Amino acid sequence: VFVISREGFGDAVVRRSVKPGERGKLDLVLERLPGTLAIKADQGRAAVRVDGVDVGLAPVTLSRPGGRYHVVVNKDGYEPYEGDVTLRAAQRFEMMAKLAPERPGIHERWYFWSSLAGAIASVAVTTWYVTRPTPERPPLDGGGLGWAIRVP
Amino acid sequence: MRMLRGGGALWIALNSLGCGNTLPPWPETLVIVDTDLSVPRVVRRLRIDLYDADGRWFESRDIARPDPRDWPASFSVWSERETETSRVWVRLRLYPEGRQRDYLGERFWDWSAPVDDGAPTWEPRLVHDGVDITPMTEPQPLVTVDRLLLVPMSPDDRGRVQVVLRGACAGTMVKLSDAPGDAGLTPVAGQASSCVAVEKQREGVVEADVELGNLERPTGSLQGTLVIDCGEAQDPTRACIAGGGTILGSAELGLIPDEVPLPERIVIHRPFWIDRQEISVARFRAALSSGWVPSEMPTSNPAGLGMAADGSTCSWSDVDLGREDFALSCLSWQTARELCQWSGGDLPSEAQWEHMATLAAPRGRSRYPWGDDPPTCERASFGRLPLGNQGGVCQQDGIGPEAIEEGSLNDVTLEGVMGLGGGLAEWQLDAYESYRSGCWAASPVHDSICWQEQPALRSLRGGSWPAPPTILASAVRAGADPAGSASFIGARCAYPAEVEP
């Protein structure tokens, strides 16, 4: 019985009878062992994509050959969780995706629009105030003689 | 828009916040001035003087308003005080063109005082920014309607004050204060008074009633409403002289210094009828035939007309000598008056006579009964006697009186009154006194007359056949012994018009 082992590969075992003095060729095939990628999320029903392929909802356990993988965990209302994983053969890698609640953009903030509206209004009012006609009084009558005599 | 008192401040605040683009009107009061005197025949200038509430003189204006359509005249006073009612004294003086005197300071004159120019005080003064701009002249008081108002300017709203400068008030000066001396030279509340409607009477000046919210200027004027017609004519020998105001006297007759008819004054007449011609010999004889008996007969001239100003040129004769169409001369004032009264009238007053003899100028007073053209021998009967070494101006046309029709056809007024310029001088009802006398000071504005029961002299008006041309001016006055008679003195009668005043 011939057994050949290599890290990351399964043992190759060949049973062969050999006569003394016999020379022969023995082909052994080592099969690479997969790693285990376990992806969890702190929020339920988060979609998991590995190298751009949907692999299901977290938690999900994948068996993959060793290598580097790009993992993205998405859930509505949360910021996407992304990470790169280097998985070795026969290794179990566990990833916990902590999804942070999605933060709205500044333009979605109430005070953004309020401030903008206020600023626009201020500009408009200031512009009007600066450029408005000087408030005037109705003209003095002055009568038929046209004399409006100011009394001190 | 009517605002609450003090609303102006709120209005301004709102405007500063951008809540509007208008401000409330300044407190303003429109002063509308009208008169019942004729413009421009009697008055045509308006003097306006303003004093602040403390009595300080701060404004003086003077303007000609000679067009009747310019009346009522109006102007406004306004204040920047928006939270309280402010007030201003407004003195209005309406007077004829050219009737001004030097300003020597405020000189109050009352009717009961002798007419004089008063002592100069040179106060008050009108000063602007340290510069003395006091007017150099002021209206002559006797020909001026003088009125003082206390005009408020309300912050509530603008409005108007209407005032009528009535002819009845002519000659009654505003009294600014009861205080003597310099303290009496500016208006004082509770003391100032002026004539409103009744001649020679003053009323205390109170704050004028303002019609708030009304700035309308009336288009109709009262000016000329004193001119009242006589009504239906009943006797073709009489002409109607419409009532109205007139200026009695004249400053233009300086060539006759002893008889300068000054000071001038405004007088107002009711309408009256006047004989179109002087009383003729025929009329006197007809009255006698009707049974009328005079207390004294005219001087009789039994001969033909002579060529001297004596009895030889008297027109009356006891029997008809062919002078029936001559004006009756050589009669006393009493006889003339008796005939007029027997005829239902009286002798005219000087004011009536001058009024009718100055109506020929449509925009003023005429110098002569027919107008302003100088007298000519074709116009009137005058200058028909050598005076001293001088020949009569018109003696080439004859010496002595002439028949009424011959001498007065062109000496005629617009109303058809003949022979006022020449012919005979005419007895007047008045005593002959200087216009500066107490008699004239006491005379009323309406139907003015200087009446005395037994004066030394009675007035004569009008030129006469021996007179030089200067005497023909309508304002020329003369006097004569009422008991005397002369061949250049005659008369005509005036009759009251039966109309409501």
PDB file of N, CA, C and O in Angstrom, chain A residues 128-129 132-152, chain B residues 16 18 21-24 26 28 30 48 50 56 58 61 65 74-78 82 158 217:
ATOM      1  N   TRP A 128     -34.388  91.479  -2.282  1.00  0.00           N
ATOM      2  CA  TRP A 128     -35.536  92.380  -2.412  1.00  0.00           C
ATOM      3  C   TRP A 128     -35.348  93.622  -1.557  1.00  0.00           C
ATOM      4  O   TRP A 128     -35.629  94.738  -2.002  1.00  0.00           O
ATOM      5  N   TYR A 129     -34.837  93.367  -0.356  1.00  0.00           N
ATOM      6  CA  TYR A 129     -34.716  94.496   0.569  1.00  0.00           C
ATOM      7  C   TYR A 129     -33.726  95.525   0.035  1.00  0.00           C
ATOM      8  O   TYR A 129     -33.947  96.729   0.122  1.00  0.00           O
ATOM      9  N   ARG A 132     -35.327  96.927  -3.259  1.00  0.00           N
ATOM     10  CA  ARG A 132     -36.717  97.399  -3.260  1.00  0.00           C
ATOM     11  C   ARG A 132     -36.758  98.914  -3.417  1.00  0.00           C
ATOM     12  O   ARG A 132     -35.825  99.614  -3.016  1.00  0.00           O
ATOM     13  N   PRO A 133     -37.866  99.480  -3.942  1.00  0.00           N
ATOM     14  CA  PRO A 133     -38.016 100.934  -3.999  1.00  0.00           C
ATOM     15  C   PRO A 133     -38.125 101.493  -2.585  1.00  0.00           C
ATOM     16  O   PRO A 133     -38.674 100.845  -1.691  1.00  0.00           O
ATOM     17  N   THR A 134     -37.564 102.658  -2.392  1.00  0.00           N
ATOM     18  CA  THR A 134     -37.672 103.306  -1.087  1.00  0.00           C
ATOM     19  C   THR A 134     -39.142 103.564  -0.766  1.00  0.00           C
ATOM     20  O   THR A 134     -39.866 104.100  -1.599  1.00  0.00           O
ATOM     21  N   PRO A 135     -39.590 103.147   0.406  1.00  0.00           N
ATOM     22  CA  PRO A 135     -40.997 103.406   0.748  1.00  0.00           C
ATOM     23  C   PRO A 135     -41.312 104.894   0.649  1.00  0.00           C
ATOM     24  O   PRO A 135     -40.538 105.737   1.105  1.00  0.00           O
ATOM     25  N   GLU A 136     -42.397 105.189   0.000  1.00  0.00           N
ATOM     26  CA  GLU A 136     -42.749 106.592  -0.224  1.00  0.00           C
ATOM     27  C   GLU A 136     -44.105 106.906   0.393  1.00  0.00           C
ATOM     28  O   GLU A 136     -44.937 106.026   0.566  1.00  0.00           O
ATOM     29  N   ARG A 137     -44.271 108.189   0.678  1.00  0.00           N
ATOM     30  CA  ARG A 137     -45.559 108.659   1.156  1.00  0.00           C
ATOM     31  C   ARG A 137     -46.371 109.174  -0.021  1.00  0.00           C
ATOM     32  O   ARG A 137     -45.805 109.557  -1.044  1.00  0.00           O
ATOM     33  N   PRO A 138     -47.669 109.182   0.122  1.00  0.00           N
ATOM     34  CA  PRO A 138     -48.473 109.805  -0.919  1.00  0.00           C
ATOM     35  C   PRO A 138     -48.036 111.262  -1.082  1.00  0.00           C
ATOM     36  O   PRO A 138     -47.629 111.907  -0.118  1.00  0.00           O
ATOM     37  N   PRO A 139     -48.099 111.775  -2.290  1.00  0.00           N
ATOM     38  CA  PRO A 139     -47.662 113.160  -2.491  1.00  0.00           C
ATOM     39  C   PRO A 139     -48.533 114.126  -1.706  1.00  0.00           C
ATOM     40  O   PRO A 139     -49.722 113.885  -1.492  1.00  0.00           O
ATOM     41  N   LEU A 140     -47.918 115.198  -1.288  1.00  0.00           N
ATOM     42  CA  LEU A 140     -48.669 116.249  -0.615  1.00  0.00           C
ATOM     43  C   LEU A 140     -49.616 116.897  -1.612  1.00  0.00           C
ATOM     44  O   LEU A 140     -49.339 116.941  -2.809  1.00  0.00           O
ATOM     45  N   ASP A 141     -50.723 117.405  -1.113  1.00  0.00           N
ATOM     46  CA  ASP A 141     -51.738 117.940  -2.015  1.00  0.00           C
ATOM     47  C   ASP A 141     -51.332 119.316  -2.552  1.00  0.00           C
ATOM     48  O   ASP A 141     -51.210 119.516  -3.745  1.00  0.00           O
ATOM     49  N   GLY A 142     -51.124 120.257  -1.659  1.00  0.00           N
ATOM     50  CA  GLY A 142     -50.677 121.572  -2.102  1.00  0.00           C
ATOM     51  C   GLY A 142     -51.763 122.472  -2.657  1.00  0.00           C
ATOM     52  O   GLY A 142     -51.513 123.643  -2.920  1.00  0.00           O
ATOM     53  N   GLY A 143     -52.964 121.932  -2.874  1.00  0.00           N
ATOM     54  CA  GLY A 143     -54.060 122.770  -3.338  1.00  0.00           C
ATOM     55  C   GLY A 143     -53.847 123.311  -4.738  1.00  0.00           C
ATOM     56  O   GLY A 143     -52.920 122.912  -5.457  1.00  0.00           O
ATOM     57  N   GLY A 144     -54.738 124.211  -5.127  1.00  0.00           N
ATOM     58  CA  GLY A 144     -54.669 124.780  -6.458  1.00  0.00           C
ATOM     59  C   GLY A 144     -53.435 125.624  -6.688  1.00  0.00           C
ATOM     60  O   GLY A 144     -52.951 125.761  -7.814  1.00  0.00           O
ATOM     61  N   LEU A 145     -52.909 126.209  -5.627  1.00  0.00           N
ATOM     62  CA  LEU A 145     -51.699 127.006  -5.756  1.00  0.00           C
ATOM     63  C   LEU A 145     -50.452 126.128  -5.820  1.00  0.00           C
ATOM     64  O   LEU A 145     -49.375 126.607  -6.155  1.00  0.00           O
ATOM     65  N   GLY A 146     -50.608 124.866  -5.477  1.00  0.00           N
ATOM     66  CA  GLY A 146     -49.445 123.983  -5.465  1.00  0.00           C
ATOM     67  C   GLY A 146     -48.496 124.285  -4.323  1.00  0.00           C
ATOM     68  O   GLY A 146     -47.323 123.936  -4.385  1.00  0.00           O
ATOM     69  N   TRP A 147     -49.005 124.920  -3.308  1.00  0.00           N
ATOM     70  CA  TRP A 147     -48.159 125.264  -2.159  1.00  0.00           C
ATOM     71  C   TRP A 147     -48.443 124.283  -1.021  1.00  0.00           C
ATOM     72  O   TRP A 147     -49.525 124.314  -0.429  1.00  0.00           O
ATOM     73  N   ALA A 148     -47.497 123.449  -0.728  1.00  0.00           N
ATOM     74  CA  ALA A 148     -47.562 122.609   0.466  1.00  0.00           C
ATOM     75  C   ALA A 148     -46.511 123.166   1.426  1.00  0.00           C
ATOM     76  O   ALA A 148     -45.315 122.994   1.227  1.00  0.00           O
ATOM     77  N   ILE A 149     -46.974 123.858   2.410  1.00  0.00           N
ATOM     78  CA  ILE A 149     -46.066 124.607   3.285  1.00  0.00           C
ATOM     79  C   ILE A 149     -45.832 123.800   4.555  1.00  0.00           C
ATOM     80  O   ILE A 149     -46.783 123.478   5.273  1.00  0.00           O
ATOM     81  N   ARG A 150     -44.572 123.465   4.796  1.00  0.00           N
ATOM     82  CA  ARG A 150     -44.247 122.660   5.976  1.00  0.00           C
ATOM     83  C   ARG A 150     -44.262 123.540   7.222  1.00  0.00           C
ATOM     84  O   ARG A 150     -43.702 124.642   7.234  1.00  0.00           O
ATOM     85  N   VAL A 151     -44.906 123.018   8.223  1.00  0.00           N
ATOM     86  CA  VAL A 151     -44.977 123.737   9.495  1.00  0.00           C
ATOM     87  C   VAL A 151     -43.911 123.173  10.423  1.00  0.00           C
ATOM     88  O   VAL A 151     -43.890 121.967  10.670  1.00  0.00           O
ATOM     89  N   PRO A 152     -43.010 123.984  10.882  1.00  0.00           N
ATOM     90  CA  PRO A 152     -41.930 123.466  11.735  1.00  0.00           C
ATOM     91  C   PRO A 152     -42.468 122.994  13.081  1.00  0.00           C
ATOM     92  O   PRO A 152     -43.533 123.420  13.515  1.00  0.00           O
TER      93      PRO A 152
ATOM     94  N   SER B  16     -40.547  98.530   7.352  1.00  0.00           N
ATOM     95  CA  SER B  16     -39.151  98.159   7.520  1.00  0.00           C
ATOM     96  C   SER B  16     -38.983  96.651   7.462  1.00  0.00           C
ATOM     97  O   SER B  16     -37.921  96.144   7.156  1.00  0.00           O
ATOM     98  N   GLY B  18     -40.641  94.868   5.415  1.00  0.00           N
ATOM     99  CA  GLY B  18     -40.981  94.476   4.070  1.00  0.00           C
ATOM    100  C   GLY B  18     -42.447  94.184   3.880  1.00  0.00           C
ATOM    101  O   GLY B  18     -42.822  93.441   2.982  1.00  0.00           O
ATOM    102  N   ASN B  21     -44.986  99.003   0.766  1.00  0.00           N
ATOM    103  CA  ASN B  21     -44.071  99.905   0.090  1.00  0.00           C
ATOM    104  C   ASN B  21     -44.559 101.334   0.112  1.00  0.00           C
ATOM    105  O   ASN B  21     -44.135 102.144  -0.684  1.00  0.00           O
ATOM    106  N   THR B  22     -45.513 101.633   0.966  1.00  0.00           N
ATOM    107  CA  THR B  22     -45.968 103.013   1.088  1.00  0.00           C
ATOM    108  C   THR B  22     -45.972 103.409   2.554  1.00  0.00           C
ATOM    109  O   THR B  22     -46.084 102.569   3.437  1.00  0.00           O
ATOM    110  N   LEU B  23     -45.855 104.706   2.740  1.00  0.00           N
ATOM    111  CA  LEU B  23     -45.923 105.257   4.083  1.00  0.00           C
ATOM    112  C   LEU B  23     -47.208 106.056   4.196  1.00  0.00           C
ATOM    113  O   LEU B  23     -47.784 106.459   3.180  1.00  0.00           O
ATOM    114  N   PRO B  24     -47.658 106.302   5.381  1.00  0.00           N
ATOM    115  CA  PRO B  24     -48.885 107.090   5.516  1.00  0.00           C
ATOM    116  C   PRO B  24     -48.616 108.524   5.075  1.00  0.00           C
ATOM    117  O   PRO B  24     -47.479 108.998   5.121  1.00  0.00           O
ATOM    118  N   TRP B  26     -48.297 112.474   5.174  1.00  0.00           N
ATOM    119  CA  TRP B  26     -48.001 113.425   6.243  1.00  0.00           C
ATOM    120  C   TRP B  26     -49.297 114.071   6.719  1.00  0.00           C
ATOM    121  O   TRP B  26     -50.222 114.261   5.928  1.00  0.00           O
ATOM    122  N   GLU B  28     -51.705 116.663   6.882  1.00  0.00           N
ATOM    123  CA  GLU B  28     -51.812 117.790   5.942  1.00  0.00           C
ATOM    124  C   GLU B  28     -53.235 118.324   5.947  1.00  0.00           C
ATOM    125  O   GLU B  28     -54.193 117.549   5.962  1.00  0.00           O
ATOM    126  N   LEU B  30     -55.684 121.022   3.878  1.00  0.00           N
ATOM    127  CA  LEU B  30     -55.875 121.881   2.712  1.00  0.00           C
ATOM    128  C   LEU B  30     -56.686 123.103   3.143  1.00  0.00           C
ATOM    129  O   LEU B  30     -57.739 122.963   3.754  1.00  0.00           O
ATOM    130  N   ILE B  48     -50.455 135.507   2.322  1.00  0.00           N
ATOM    131  CA  ILE B  48     -50.557 134.417   3.291  1.00  0.00           C
ATOM    132  C   ILE B  48     -49.367 134.494   4.236  1.00  0.00           C
ATOM    133  O   ILE B  48     -48.216 134.479   3.797  1.00  0.00           O
ATOM    134  N   LEU B  50     -47.820 132.773   7.866  1.00  0.00           N
ATOM    135  CA  LEU B  50     -47.975 131.623   8.757  1.00  0.00           C
ATOM    136  C   LEU B  50     -47.134 131.827  10.013  1.00  0.00           C
ATOM    137  O   LEU B  50     -45.987 132.283   9.946  1.00  0.00           O
ATOM    138  N   ARG B  56     -44.431 132.147  16.303  1.00  0.00           N
ATOM    139  CA  ARG B  56     -43.265 132.603  15.530  1.00  0.00           C
ATOM    140  C   ARG B  56     -43.633 132.660  14.051  1.00  0.00           C
ATOM    141  O   ARG B  56     -44.135 131.705  13.478  1.00  0.00           O
ATOM    142  N   PHE B  58     -43.070 132.335  10.358  1.00  0.00           N
ATOM    143  CA  PHE B  58     -42.087 131.541   9.614  1.00  0.00           C
ATOM    144  C   PHE B  58     -42.338 131.503   8.117  1.00  0.00           C
ATOM    145  O   PHE B  58     -41.538 130.931   7.380  1.00  0.00           O
ATOM    146  N   ARG B  61     -46.185 134.642   1.964  1.00  0.00           N
ATOM    147  CA  ARG B  61     -46.294 134.545   0.509  1.00  0.00           C
ATOM    148  C   ARG B  61     -47.372 135.506   0.028  1.00  0.00           C
ATOM    149  O   ARG B  61     -48.313 135.803   0.749  1.00  0.00           O
ATOM    150  N   ARG B  65     -54.132 136.673  -7.902  1.00  0.00           N
ATOM    151  CA  ARG B  65     -55.142 135.721  -8.416  1.00  0.00           C
ATOM    152  C   ARG B  65     -56.188 136.546  -9.154  1.00  0.00           C
ATOM    153  O   ARG B  65     -57.329 136.694  -8.697  1.00  0.00           O
ATOM    154  N   SER B  74     -56.407 127.698  -3.172  1.00  0.00           N
ATOM    155  CA  SER B  74     -56.152 126.717  -2.104  1.00  0.00           C
ATOM    156  C   SER B  74     -54.677 126.377  -2.027  1.00  0.00           C
ATOM    157  O   SER B  74     -53.953 126.431  -3.019  1.00  0.00           O
ATOM    158  N   PHE B  75     -54.253 126.066  -0.829  1.00  0.00           N
ATOM    159  CA  PHE B  75     -52.890 125.605  -0.566  1.00  0.00           C
ATOM    160  C   PHE B  75     -52.978 124.696   0.660  1.00  0.00           C
ATOM    161  O   PHE B  75     -54.052 124.522   1.233  1.00  0.00           O
ATOM    162  N   SER B  76     -51.862 124.109   1.015  1.00  0.00           N
ATOM    163  CA  SER B  76     -51.925 123.202   2.171  1.00  0.00           C
ATOM    164  C   SER B  76     -50.795 123.496   3.145  1.00  0.00           C
ATOM    165  O   SER B  76     -49.751 124.037   2.780  1.00  0.00           O
ATOM    166  N   VAL B  77     -51.057 123.123   4.371  1.00  0.00           N
ATOM    167  CA  VAL B  77     -50.027 123.158   5.406  1.00  0.00           C
ATOM    168  C   VAL B  77     -49.855 121.725   5.905  1.00  0.00           C
ATOM    169  O   VAL B  77     -50.816 120.960   5.970  1.00  0.00           O
ATOM    170  N   TRP B  78     -48.634 121.350   6.207  1.00  0.00           N
ATOM    171  CA  TRP B  78     -48.392 119.973   6.646  1.00  0.00           C
ATOM    172  C   TRP B  78     -47.293 119.938   7.684  1.00  0.00           C
ATOM    173  O   TRP B  78     -46.509 120.878   7.816  1.00  0.00           O
ATOM    174  N   GLU B  82     -46.151 112.959  13.468  1.00  0.00           N
ATOM    175  CA  GLU B  82     -47.103 111.919  13.114  1.00  0.00           C
ATOM    176  C   GLU B  82     -47.844 111.334  14.309  1.00  0.00           C
ATOM    177  O   GLU B  82     -48.689 110.465  14.148  1.00  0.00           O
ATOM    178  N   ARG B 158     -55.697 113.278   6.413  1.00  0.00           N
ATOM    179  CA  ARG B 158     -55.659 114.603   5.808  1.00  0.00           C
ATOM    180  C   ARG B 158     -57.081 115.157   5.707  1.00  0.00           C
ATOM    181  O   ARG B 158     -58.052 114.405   5.762  1.00  0.00           O
ATOM    182  N   ARG B 217     -61.366 119.977  -3.888  1.00  0.00           N
ATOM    183  CA  ARG B 217     -61.340 121.435  -4.063  1.00  0.00           C
ATOM    184  C   ARG B 217     -62.596 121.856  -4.809  1.00  0.00           C
ATOM    185  O   ARG B 217     -62.819 121.432  -5.935  1.00  0.00           O
TER     186      ARG B 217
END
